[in-house]
CSV table of C-alpha atoms and ligand atoms in Angstrom, one decimal:
chain,number,residue,atom,x,y,z
A,644,MET,CA,16.6,24.5,-15.2
A,645,GLY,CA,13.4,24.8,-16.9
A,646,LYS,CA,11.1,27.9,-17.0
A,647,ILE,CA,8.8,28.1,-14.6
A,648,SER,CA,5.3,28.8,-15.4
A,649,THR,CA,2.3,28.2,-13.2
A,650,LYS,CA,-1.0,26.7,-13.4
A,651,PHE,CA,-4.4,26.4,-12.1
A,652,VAL,CA,-6.0,23.5,-9.8
A,653,CYS,CA,-9.6,22.8,-8.6
A,654,ASN,CA,-8.8,22.8,-5.0
A,655,GLU,CA,-11.9,20.1,-5.4
A,656,CYS,CA,-11.1,17.7,-7.9
A,657,ALA,CA,-8.0,18.7,-9.3
A,658,TYR,CA,-9.0,20.0,-12.5
A,659,GLU,CA,-6.2,21.9,-14.3
A,660,VAL,CA,-6.5,25.6,-16.2
A,661,PRO,CA,-4.1,27.6,-17.2
A,662,LYS,CA,-5.5,30.9,-16.1
A,663,TRP,CA,-7.3,32.0,-13.4
A,664,MET,CA,-11.6,30.8,-13.3
A,665,GLY,CA,-13.7,31.9,-10.5
A,666,LYS,CA,-15.6,28.8,-11.2
A,667,CYS,CA,-13.8,25.4,-12.1
A,668,PRO,CA,-16.1,23.5,-15.3
A,669,GLY,CA,-15.4,20.4,-13.5
A,670,CYS,CA,-17.1,20.8,-10.1
A,671,ASN,CA,-19.1,24.0,-10.8
A,672,GLY,CA,-17.2,25.0,-7.5
A,673,TRP,CA,-16.9,29.1,-7.0
A,674,ASN,CA,-13.1,30.1,-5.9
A,675,THR,CA,-11.3,26.4,-6.0
A,676,PHE,CA,-8.9,28.0,-8.0
A,677,VAL,CA,-5.1,27.8,-6.2
A,678,GLU,CA,-2.4,28.7,-7.9
A,679,GLU,CA,0.4,26.4,-8.4
A,680,SER,CA,4.2,26.9,-10.1
A,681,ILE,CA,5.8,23.8,-12.3
A,682,THR,CA,9.2,22.6,-12.9
A,683,PRO,CA,9.3,21.3,-16.4
A,684,ARG,CA,11.0,18.5,-16.4
A,685,ALA,CA,15.2,19.2,-17.9
A,686,ALA,CA,14.4,18.1,-21.4
A,687,GLY,CA,17.0,16.9,-24.3
A,688,ASN,CA,18.7,14.0,-24.7
A,689,LYS,CA,18.3,12.6,-21.7
A,690,LYS,CA,20.5,8.4,-20.4
A,691,ALA,CA,18.4,5.6,-19.3
A,692,THR,CA,19.5,5.5,-15.7
A,693,ALA,CA,17.8,1.4,-14.9
A,694,ASN,CA,18.1,-0.8,-17.0
A,695,ALA,CA,15.2,-3.2,-18.9
A,696,VAL,CA,15.4,-6.2,-17.2
A,697,PRO,CA,13.7,-9.4,-18.0
A,698,LEU,CA,10.5,-9.9,-16.4
A,699,SER,CA,12.4,-14.0,-15.3
A,700,ALA,CA,15.6,-12.7,-14.2
A,701,ILE,CA,13.8,-11.4,-11.0
A,702,ALA,CA,14.3,-13.9,-8.9
A,703,ASP,CA,10.8,-15.3,-6.8
A,704,SER,CA,12.4,-14.0,-3.2
A,705,ASP,CA,12.7,-10.9,-3.9
A,706,VAL,CA,8.9,-11.2,-4.7
A,707,PHE,CA,7.5,-11.6,-1.0
A,708,ARG,CA,4.8,-10.6,1.6
A,709,PHE,CA,5.7,-10.1,5.0
A,710,SER,CA,2.4,-10.6,7.9
A,711,SER,CA,1.0,-7.0,9.8
A,712,GLY,CA,0.6,-9.3,13.1
A,713,ASN,CA,-3.0,-8.8,12.1
A,714,GLN,CA,-4.9,-11.7,10.1
A,715,GLU,CA,-8.0,-9.4,9.0
A,716,LEU,CA,-5.6,-6.4,7.6
A,717,ASP,CA,-3.3,-9.9,5.8
A,718,ARG,CA,-6.3,-11.2,4.6
A,719,VAL,CA,-7.9,-7.8,3.2
A,720,LEU,CA,-4.2,-6.7,1.9
A,721,GLY,CA,-4.3,-9.7,0.0
A,722,GLY,CA,-1.5,-12.1,2.7
A,723,GLY,CA,0.4,-9.6,4.1
A,724,ILE,CA,2.2,-6.3,3.4
A,725,VAL,CA,4.6,-6.1,0.2
A,726,PRO,CA,7.6,-4.3,0.1
A,727,GLY,CA,8.1,-0.9,-1.7
A,728,SER,CA,3.7,-0.6,-1.4
A,729,LEU,CA,2.0,2.7,-0.3
A,730,ILE,CA,-1.2,2.1,0.9
A,731,LEU,CA,-3.5,4.8,1.9
A,732,LEU,CA,-6.3,3.3,4.4
A,733,GLY,CA,-9.3,5.9,4.3
A,734,GLY,CA,-12.3,6.2,6.8
A,735,ASP,CA,-14.1,8.7,9.2
A,736,PRO,CA,-12.4,10.2,12.2
A,737,GLY,CA,-12.5,7.8,15.4
A,738,ILE,CA,-13.2,4.8,13.3
A,739,GLY,CA,-9.8,3.1,14.5
A,740,LYS,CA,-6.8,4.3,12.5
A,741,SER,CA,-4.1,5.4,14.8
A,742,THR,CA,-4.9,2.6,17.0
A,743,LEU,CA,-4.5,0.1,13.8
A,744,LEU,CA,-1.6,0.8,12.9
A,745,LEU,CA,0.0,1.3,16.0
A,746,GLN,CA,-0.4,-1.8,16.0
A,747,VAL,CA,0.6,-2.5,13.2
A,748,ALA,CA,4.3,-0.5,14.2
A,749,HIS,CA,4.0,-2.8,17.6
A,750,PHE,CA,4.5,-5.9,15.6
A,751,ILE,CA,6.7,-5.2,13.2
A,752,ALA,CA,8.9,-3.9,16.3
A,753,GLN,CA,8.7,-7.1,17.4
A,754,THR,CA,9.7,-8.0,14.8
A,755,GLY,CA,13.3,-6.5,14.9
A,756,GLN,CA,12.7,-3.6,12.2
A,757,LYS,CA,12.1,-0.2,12.9
A,758,VAL,CA,8.7,1.6,12.6
A,759,ILE,CA,9.0,5.5,11.6
A,760,TYR,CA,5.7,7.0,12.4
A,761,LEU,CA,4.9,10.4,11.6
A,762,SER,CA,2.3,12.5,12.8
A,763,GLY,CA,1.3,15.4,11.9
A,764,GLU,CA,-2.6,14.7,13.2
A,765,GLU,CA,-1.7,14.0,17.6
A,766,SER,CA,1.2,15.1,19.7
A,767,LEU,CA,3.8,12.8,20.3
A,768,LYS,CA,2.6,12.3,23.7
A,769,GLN,CA,-0.9,12.3,22.3
A,770,ILE,CA,0.4,9.3,20.4
A,771,ARG,CA,2.6,7.6,24.1
A,772,LEU,CA,-0.8,7.1,25.8
A,773,ARG,CA,-2.6,5.3,23.0
A,774,SER,CA,0.6,2.9,23.2
A,775,LEU,CA,0.0,2.9,26.9
A,776,ARG,CA,-3.6,2.4,27.3
A,777,MET,CA,-3.2,-1.0,24.1
A,778,ASP,CA,-0.3,-1.6,26.2
A,779,ILE,CA,2.6,-1.2,23.4
A,780,ASN,CA,6.2,0.0,24.4
A,781,SER,CA,8.7,-0.4,21.9
A,782,ASP,CA,12.4,1.1,21.4
A,783,HIS,CA,12.1,0.2,17.7
A,784,ILE,CA,8.9,2.7,16.9
A,785,TYR,CA,10.3,6.0,16.5
A,786,LEU,CA,7.5,9.0,16.2
A,787,VAL,CA,7.2,11.8,14.0
A,788,ASN,CA,6.5,15.2,14.7
A,789,GLU,CA,7.7,16.8,11.4
A,790,PRO,CA,5.2,16.9,8.9
A,791,ASP,CA,7.2,18.7,6.3
A,792,LEU,CA,8.1,15.3,3.8
A,793,ASP,CA,10.9,16.8,2.9
A,794,TYR,CA,13.1,15.8,6.1
A,795,LEU,CA,11.3,12.1,5.3
A,796,SER,CA,14.3,10.8,4.0
A,797,ASN,CA,16.9,12.4,6.5
A,798,TYR,CA,14.6,10.0,9.3
A,799,VAL,CA,14.7,7.4,6.8
A,800,ASP,CA,18.8,7.3,5.9
A,801,GLU,CA,19.3,6.8,10.5
A,802,LEU,CA,16.4,4.8,10.6
A,803,ASN,CA,16.4,1.9,7.8
A,804,PRO,CA,13.4,1.0,8.9
A,805,GLY,CA,10.6,-1.7,8.4
A,806,ILE,CA,7.4,0.4,7.9
A,807,ILE,CA,7.1,3.9,7.5
A,808,ILE,CA,2.9,5.2,9.0
A,809,ILE,CA,1.4,8.4,7.9
A,810,ASP,CA,-0.4,10.0,9.9
A,811,SER,CA,-2.8,11.5,8.0
A,812,ILE,CA,-1.6,12.5,4.8
A,813,GLN,CA,-3.6,15.5,5.1
A,814,THR,CA,-1.3,16.9,7.7
A,815,VAL,CA,1.9,16.8,5.8
A,816,PHE,CA,2.8,19.6,3.3
A,817,THR,CA,5.4,19.8,1.5
A,818,SER,CA,7.6,23.4,1.5
A,819,GLU,CA,8.1,23.0,-2.5
A,820,ILE,CA,4.3,24.1,-3.2
A,821,SER,CA,3.1,27.0,-1.6
A,822,SER,CA,-0.9,25.6,-1.1
A,823,VAL,CA,-1.6,25.0,2.5
A,824,PRO,CA,-1.5,20.7,3.5
A,825,GLY,CA,-4.9,19.3,2.9
A,826,SER,CA,-4.8,20.9,-0.8
A,827,ILE,CA,-5.7,18.4,-3.6
A,828,SER,CA,-1.7,19.8,-5.0
A,829,GLN,CA,-0.6,18.7,-1.8
A,830,LEU,CA,-1.5,15.9,-1.4
A,831,ARG,CA,-0.9,14.3,-5.3
A,832,GLU,CA,2.4,15.7,-4.3
A,833,CYS,CA,3.6,14.7,-1.0
A,834,THR,CA,1.8,11.7,-2.8
A,835,ALA,CA,3.9,11.1,-6.2
A,836,ARG,CA,7.0,12.2,-3.1
A,837,LEU,CA,6.2,9.1,-0.2
A,838,MET,CA,5.2,6.5,-4.0
A,839,GLU,CA,8.6,7.2,-4.6
A,840,LEU,CA,10.1,7.2,-1.8
A,841,ALA,CA,8.5,3.3,-1.1
A,842,LYS,CA,9.6,1.8,-4.8
A,843,LYS,CA,12.9,3.7,-4.0
A,844,ARG,CA,13.9,2.5,-0.7
A,845,GLU,CA,11.3,-0.9,-0.9
A,846,ILE,CA,9.9,0.5,2.0
A,847,ALA,CA,6.1,-0.4,3.4
A,848,ILE,CA,4.2,3.5,3.7
A,849,PHE,CA,0.4,3.6,5.5
A,850,LEU,CA,-1.0,6.5,4.5
A,851,VAL,CA,-3.9,7.3,6.8
A,852,GLY,CA,-6.8,9.8,4.8
A,853,HIS,CA,-9.7,10.9,6.2
A,854,VAL,CA,-12.7,11.1,4.8
A,855,THR,CA,-15.1,14.6,5.4
A,856,LYS,CA,-17.6,15.8,4.2
A,857,ASP,CA,-17.0,19.0,4.0
A,858,GLY,CA,-15.1,20.5,1.2
A,859,ALA,CA,-12.6,21.4,3.2
A,860,LEU,CA,-9.8,18.8,3.3
A,861,ALA,CA,-9.4,16.9,0.2
A,862,GLY,CA,-11.2,13.1,0.9
A,863,PRO,CA,-8.4,10.6,-0.3
A,864,LYS,CA,-10.5,10.0,-3.9
A,865,VAL,CA,-8.0,11.6,-5.6
A,866,LEU,CA,-4.9,9.3,-4.3
A,867,GLU,CA,-6.6,6.3,-5.5
A,868,HIS,CA,-5.5,6.8,-8.8
A,869,ILE,CA,-1.8,6.9,-7.2
A,870,VAL,CA,-1.6,4.2,-5.0
A,871,ASP,CA,-0.8,0.7,-4.6
A,872,VAL,CA,-3.6,-0.7,-1.8
A,873,VAL,CA,-6.9,1.4,-0.8
A,874,ILE,CA,-8.3,-0.1,2.1
A,875,TYR,CA,-10.8,1.4,4.0
A,876,PHE,CA,-11.4,1.4,7.1
A,877,GLU,CA,-16.0,1.5,8.4
A,878,GLY,CA,-18.0,0.9,10.5
A,879,ASP,CA,-20.6,2.0,12.9
A,880,LYS,CA,-18.7,4.2,15.4
A,881,ASN,CA,-22.1,3.1,18.0
A,882,TYR,CA,-20.7,-0.8,17.5
A,883,ALA,CA,-17.2,-2.1,18.2
A,884,PHE,CA,-17.4,-3.7,14.8
A,885,ARG,CA,-15.0,-2.5,12.2
A,886,LEU,CA,-14.8,-3.4,8.7
A,887,LEU,CA,-11.9,-3.4,6.6
A,888,ARG,CA,-12.6,-3.4,3.1
A,889,GLY,CA,-10.3,-3.5,0.2
A,890,ILE,CA,-11.2,-1.0,-3.2
A,891,LYS,CA,-7.9,-0.7,-5.1
A,892,ASN,CA,-4.8,-4.1,-4.6
A,893,ARG,CA,-2.3,-4.1,-7.2
A,894,PHE,CA,-1.5,-6.7,-5.4
A,895,GLY,CA,-4.7,-8.5,-4.5
A,896,SER,CA,-7.6,-9.7,-5.0
A,897,THR,CA,-10.1,-6.1,-3.3
A,898,ASP,CA,-12.9,-8.6,-2.7
A,899,GLU,CA,-12.1,-9.3,0.5
A,900,ILE,CA,-13.3,-7.5,3.8
A,901,GLY,CA,-11.4,-7.9,7.4
A,902,ILE,CA,-12.9,-7.8,10.3
A,903,LEU,CA,-12.1,-6.7,13.8
A,904,GLU,CA,-13.9,-5.3,17.2
A,905,MET,CA,-12.6,-2.5,18.6
A,906,SER,CA,-11.5,-3.5,22.8
A,907,GLY,CA,-10.2,-1.5,25.3
A,908,GLN,CA,-6.8,-2.8,24.2
A,909,GLY,CA,-7.0,-1.9,20.5
A,910,LEU,CA,-9.2,-3.9,18.1
A,911,LYS,CA,-8.8,-7.3,18.3
A,912,GLU,CA,-9.4,-10.1,15.4
A,913,VAL,CA,-13.4,-12.2,15.1
A,914,ALA,CA,-12.8,-15.4,15.5
A,915,ASP,CA,-16.5,-15.9,14.9
A,916,PRO,CA,-17.2,-12.9,12.4
A,917,SER,CA,-20.9,-14.8,12.0
A,918,TYR,CA,-21.5,-14.4,15.9
A,919,ILE,CA,-21.8,-10.5,15.6
A,920,PHE,CA,-23.9,-9.9,13.8
A,921,ILE,CA,-26.6,-12.3,15.4
A,922,ASP,CA,-28.5,-10.7,17.9
A,923,ALA,CA,-29.6,-14.0,19.4
A,924,SER,CA,-32.2,-11.8,21.1
A,925,GLY,CA,-34.5,-10.9,18.3
A,926,ILE,CA,-34.7,-14.5,16.8
A,927,GLY,CA,-38.6,-16.2,16.9
A,928,SER,CA,-40.0,-12.3,16.7
A,929,PRO,CA,-41.2,-11.1,14.0
A,930,GLY,CA,-39.7,-9.0,11.3
A,931,THR,CA,-36.6,-11.3,12.1
A,932,ALA,CA,-34.6,-12.8,9.4
A,933,ILE,CA,-31.6,-14.4,8.6
A,934,THR,CA,-29.6,-14.6,5.8
A,935,ALA,CA,-26.3,-15.7,4.2
A,936,SER,CA,-24.2,-13.3,2.9
A,937,PHE,CA,-21.6,-13.8,0.6
A,938,GLU,CA,-18.3,-11.3,1.7
A,939,GLY,CA,-15.3,-11.3,-0.1
A,940,THR,CA,-13.9,-14.0,0.2
A,941,ARG,CA,-16.2,-16.0,3.0
A,942,PRO,CA,-19.4,-16.3,4.0
A,943,LEU,CA,-21.6,-14.9,7.0
A,944,LEU,CA,-24.8,-15.3,8.7
A,945,ILE,CA,-26.5,-11.6,9.5
A,946,GLU,CA,-29.8,-11.1,11.0
A,947,LEU,CA,-32.5,-8.5,9.2
A,948,GLN,CA,-35.0,-7.0,10.4
A,949,ALA,CA,-38.3,-5.1,9.6
A,950,LEU,CA,-41.1,-4.0,10.7
A,951,VAL,CA,-44.1,-2.9,8.6
A,952,SER,CA,-45.8,-0.7,10.7
A,953,ALA,CA,-49.7,1.4,9.6
A,954,SER,CA,-48.7,4.6,8.0
A,955,GLY,CA,-50.0,8.3,8.6
A,956,PRO,CA,-51.5,10.9,5.8
A,957,GLY,CA,-49.6,11.1,3.1
A,958,TYR,CA,-46.5,8.5,1.2
A,959,PRO,CA,-45.7,5.1,3.6
A,960,ARG,CA,-41.6,5.6,4.6
A,961,ARG,CA,-39.5,3.2,3.2
A,962,MET,CA,-36.5,2.9,5.3
A,963,ALA,CA,-33.1,0.9,4.9
A,964,SER,CA,-29.9,0.7,6.2
A,965,GLY,CA,-27.9,-1.3,6.2
A,966,ILE,CA,-29.3,-1.9,2.2
A,967,ASP,CA,-29.7,-0.2,-0.7
A,968,GLN,CA,-33.3,2.2,-0.3
A,969,ASN,CA,-34.0,1.7,-4.0
A,970,ARG,CA,-33.8,-2.6,-2.7
A,971,LEU,CA,-35.6,-2.4,-0.4
A,972,ALA,CA,-38.2,-0.5,-2.7
A,973,LEU,CA,-38.0,-3.0,-5.7
A,974,ILE,CA,-38.7,-6.1,-3.0
A,975,ILE,CA,-41.6,-4.4,-2.0
A,976,ALA,CA,-43.1,-3.3,-5.1
A,977,VAL,CA,-42.7,-7.7,-5.9
A,978,LEU,CA,-44.1,-8.4,-2.6
A,979,GLU,CA,-47.2,-6.1,-3.9
A,980,LYS,CA,-47.8,-7.5,-7.4
A,981,ARG,CA,-46.6,-11.6,-6.6
A,982,CYS,CA,-48.2,-12.3,-3.6
A,983,SER,CA,-50.5,-9.4,-2.9
A,984,ILE,CA,-49.5,-8.6,0.0
A,985,ASN,CA,-50.7,-3.9,0.4
A,986,LEU,CA,-47.6,-2.2,1.4
A,987,SER,CA,-48.9,0.9,0.3
A,988,ALA,CA,-51.3,1.7,3.6
A,989,TYR,CA,-47.6,0.7,6.2
A,990,ASP,CA,-44.7,2.3,6.8
A,991,VAL,CA,-41.7,0.0,5.8
A,992,TYR,CA,-39.1,-0.3,8.3
A,993,LEU,CA,-35.1,-2.3,7.5
A,994,LYS,CA,-32.2,-2.9,9.7
A,995,VAL,CA,-29.3,-4.6,9.4
A,996,THR,CA,-27.4,-5.5,12.7
A,997,GLY,CA,-24.1,-5.3,13.5
A,998,GLY,CA,-23.7,-2.0,10.6
A,999,MET,CA,-23.0,-3.9,8.0
A,1000,TYR,CA,-24.0,-3.1,4.4
A,1001,LEU,CA,-24.7,-5.5,2.1
A,1002,LYS,CA,-24.4,-5.3,-1.4
A,1003,ASP,CA,-25.0,-9.4,-2.3
A,1004,PRO,CA,-28.3,-9.6,-4.2
A,1005,SER,CA,-29.0,-13.1,-1.6
A,1006,VAL,CA,-30.1,-12.1,0.4
A,1007,ASP,CA,-32.6,-10.9,-1.2
A,1008,LEU,CA,-35.1,-13.5,-0.7
A,1009,SER,CA,-34.2,-12.7,3.6
A,1010,ILE,CA,-35.5,-9.2,3.1
A,1011,ALA,CA,-39.0,-10.2,1.7
A,1012,ALA,CA,-39.1,-12.9,5.2
A,1013,ALA,CA,-38.2,-10.2,7.7
A,1014,ILE,CA,-40.9,-8.3,5.7
A,1015,THR,CA,-44.0,-10.6,5.5
A,1016,SER,CA,-42.9,-11.8,8.6
A,1017,SER,CA,-43.8,-8.7,10.1
A,1018,TYR,CA,-46.4,-7.4,8.1
A,1019,PHE,CA,-48.2,-11.0,9.5
A,1020,ASP,CA,-46.8,-10.2,12.5
A,1021,ARG,CA,-45.6,-14.1,12.2
A,1022,PRO,CA,-42.2,-15.3,13.6
A,1023,LEU,CA,-40.4,-17.0,10.8
A,1024,PRO,CA,-39.7,-20.9,11.2
A,1025,SER,CA,-37.3,-20.8,13.6
A,1026,ALA,CA,-33.6,-21.9,13.4
A,1027,THR,CA,-33.7,-21.4,9.3
A,1028,VAL,CA,-31.9,-19.2,6.8
A,1029,PHE,CA,-32.8,-17.6,4.0
A,1030,VAL,CA,-30.5,-16.9,0.3
A,1031,GLY,CA,-32.3,-16.4,-3.2
A,1032,GLU,CA,-32.1,-13.7,-5.6
A,1033,LEU,CA,-35.5,-11.6,-6.3
A,1034,GLY,CA,-36.6,-11.6,-9.4
A,1035,LEU,CA,-38.7,-9.0,-10.7
A,1036,SER,CA,-41.6,-11.7,-12.0
A,1037,GLY,CA,-41.0,-13.0,-8.2
A,1038,GLN,CA,-39.1,-16.4,-9.3
A,1039,ILE,CA,-35.7,-17.2,-6.7
A,1040,ARG,CA,-32.7,-17.1,-8.8
A,1041,GLN,CA,-29.7,-18.9,-7.5
A,1042,VAL,CA,-26.5,-17.2,-6.0
A,1043,PRO,CA,-23.5,-18.9,-6.3
A,1044,PHE,CA,-21.4,-20.7,-3.3
A,1045,LEU,CA,-23.8,-22.1,-2.5
A,1046,GLU,CA,-21.4,-25.3,-1.0
A,1047,GLN,CA,-19.8,-22.6,1.4
A,1048,ARG,CA,-23.3,-20.6,2.7
A,1049,LEU,CA,-24.2,-24.6,3.6
A,1050,LYS,CA,-21.5,-25.7,5.6
A,1051,GLU,CA,-20.9,-22.0,7.3
A,1052,ILE,CA,-25.3,-22.4,8.7
A,1053,GLN,CA,-24.4,-25.7,9.4
A,1054,LYS,CA,-21.2,-25.4,11.7
A,1055,MET,CA,-23.4,-22.3,13.2
A,1056,GLY,CA,-25.8,-24.9,14.5
A,1057,TYR,CA,-28.9,-23.6,12.3
A,1058,SER,CA,-31.6,-26.3,11.4
A,1059,GLN,CA,-32.7,-25.6,8.4
A,1060,ALA,CA,-31.9,-23.6,4.7
A,1061,VAL,CA,-34.5,-21.7,2.7
A,1062,ILE,CA,-32.7,-21.4,-1.1
A,1063,PRO,CA,-33.5,-21.5,-4.9
A,1064,GLY,CA,-34.5,-24.4,-6.3
A,1065,SER,CA,-32.6,-26.4,-8.3
A,1066,GLY,CA,-33.2,-29.8,-7.6
A,1067,GLY,CA,-29.7,-30.0,-6.3
A,1068,LYS,CA,-31.3,-30.1,-2.7
A,1069,ASP,CA,-30.5,-33.8,-1.6
A,1070,ALA,CA,-27.2,-32.9,-2.5
A,1071,TYR,CA,-26.9,-30.4,-0.1
A,1072,ASN,CA,-28.9,-32.5,3.0
A,1073,ARG,CA,-26.4,-34.0,5.9
A,1074,GLY,CA,-26.2,-33.9,8.9
A,1075,GLU,CA,-29.1,-32.4,10.5
A,1076,LEU,CA,-29.6,-29.7,8.2
A,1077,GLU,CA,-32.0,-29.7,6.6
A,1078,VAL,CA,-32.7,-27.8,3.2
A,1079,LEU,CA,-35.7,-26.6,2.0
A,1080,GLU,CA,-35.6,-25.6,-2.3
A,1081,VAL,CA,-38.7,-22.2,-3.6
A,1082,ASN,CA,-38.3,-22.0,-6.9
A,1083,ASN,CA,-40.4,-18.9,-6.7
A,1084,LEU,CA,-42.5,-16.4,-4.4
A,1085,ASP,CA,-45.9,-18.7,-4.5
A,1086,GLU,CA,-43.8,-21.2,-3.2
A,1087,PHE,CA,-42.0,-19.1,-0.8
A,1088,MET,CA,-45.7,-17.9,1.1
A,1089,GLU,CA,-46.7,-21.6,1.1
A,1090,LEU,CA,-43.4,-22.2,3.4
A,1091,ILE,CA,-43.1,-19.8,5.7
A,1092,GLY,CA,-48.0,-19.7,6.1
B,107,TYD,P1,-8.1,6.8,16.7
B,107,TYD,O1,-7.7,4.7,16.2
B,107,TYD,O2,-8.3,7.9,16.8
B,107,TYD,O3,-9.3,7.1,15.1
B,107,TYD,P2,-8.7,7.8,14.4
B,107,TYD,O4,-7.4,7.9,13.5
B,107,TYD,O5,-9.5,6.9,12.6
B,107,TYD,O6,-9.1,8.3,13.8
B,107,TYD,O7,-9.6,5.0,17.9
B,107,TYD,C1,-10.2,6.4,17.9
B,107,TYD,C2,-11.5,5.7,19.0
B,107,TYD,O8,-11.6,3.5,19.1
B,107,TYD,C3,-11.7,6.7,19.8
B,107,TYD,O9,-13.0,7.4,20.3
B,107,TYD,C4,-11.1,5.6,21.4
B,107,TYD,C5,-11.2,4.6,20.4
B,107,TYD,N1,-10.9,3.2,21.1
B,107,TYD,C6,-11.1,2.4,22.1
B,107,TYD,O10,-12.1,2.3,22.3
B,107,TYD,N2,-10.5,1.3,22.7
B,107,TYD,C7,-9.3,1.7,22.3
B,107,TYD,O11,-8.0,0.4,23.0
B,107,TYD,C8,-8.5,2.6,21.6
B,107,TYD,C9,-7.2,3.2,21.0
B,107,TYD,C10,-9.4,3.6,21.3
B,108,MG,MG1,-5.9,9.2,14.2
């Protein structure tokens, strides 16, 4: 046993210093340092306990994935759960994390494997209540209400589970560290231990992590570099739709999103996601435009609404929900400069339907279309989808995955698509879908004029 010494760790940003300080140099927070004892690992002549293994010696059958029972979650995980992986599911309170994981537990239990569901957040009765609501009943799901992680390996020895669910990482602790559950040092230590457990026993572990705005509970940000997979569960609580977004994935791509719908009996997969982001009642009214945004590996048709209204005294307002505010300002500036639309005396509001947040630049054209349509108070041509990125000089630029977007547009029954000009529209014209090309905003104004 080595000498025990201490260090001080900032509870906000994990900055470490040898001596206590009032102000953290890392995050400038006051009074955030907590003392932590460190036991140095035994040094000296150590003998390796694990052998070095040639890559080819690892059998293919050792690398496999199994389904979580939820296609959308599987998609974000990169095709399923990898045994031995540590998966962090982050999201606002009440978004549906516990609901989703209970459903995963149910599916895994149905395949004959045991599941440990460690809840530090809710009582066993509360979980039972939720399970009844969701019609879940199983003697393979073992609930554990013991937030001390030091006991977890006992349960694992006893039950040999297929997966473990920790709900949430902010409520568990190890008694080896004196700081309170949820503090940075507890979070790091607990996550590191769970990682070790996952890898040693080849059990996939799901961690629930709350994202809180106040600094009382450390957000899962500090854990992101430890775990294998980070998934964010997003969505507007006022809508039924939820998005699973991969942020980090050691076993797959992070471009994927999963779309789920909260129902009376838990979360359901959405079979035809394009329908949910379009509000049929708004189509044909001024200020409404449809676009095909590429989210992950699939295109989604999404409705945007703009409202341009005369502003009062002072600066005109620009408000965007569902896209970056700066992007809205930029598109407005381009419209003003290139199309001689004077928006300086108008407030501009923009909204993406369904609580979706769009980063795909190819929705620019539809934003411009929605704004001009509201400005002139004229509806856009009906059953038309706009796709294109807007350049600062007013040119409409090419977008990736055009073929897939057009396929989705056609599938959803639209009759027209406005795309960036490349002279290749004939190649896309087929069936009922008419494809129109625009090279710049002038051509675009002529088209919708
Ligand atoms: P929950 O999974 O407890 O959220 P989290 O663990 O992320 O904090 O879900 C909470 C919300 O979901 C709650 O407002 C009720 C709602 N809900 C449904 O609408 N249907 C259901 O079947 C369940 C179980 C929950
Ligand atoms: Mg919960």
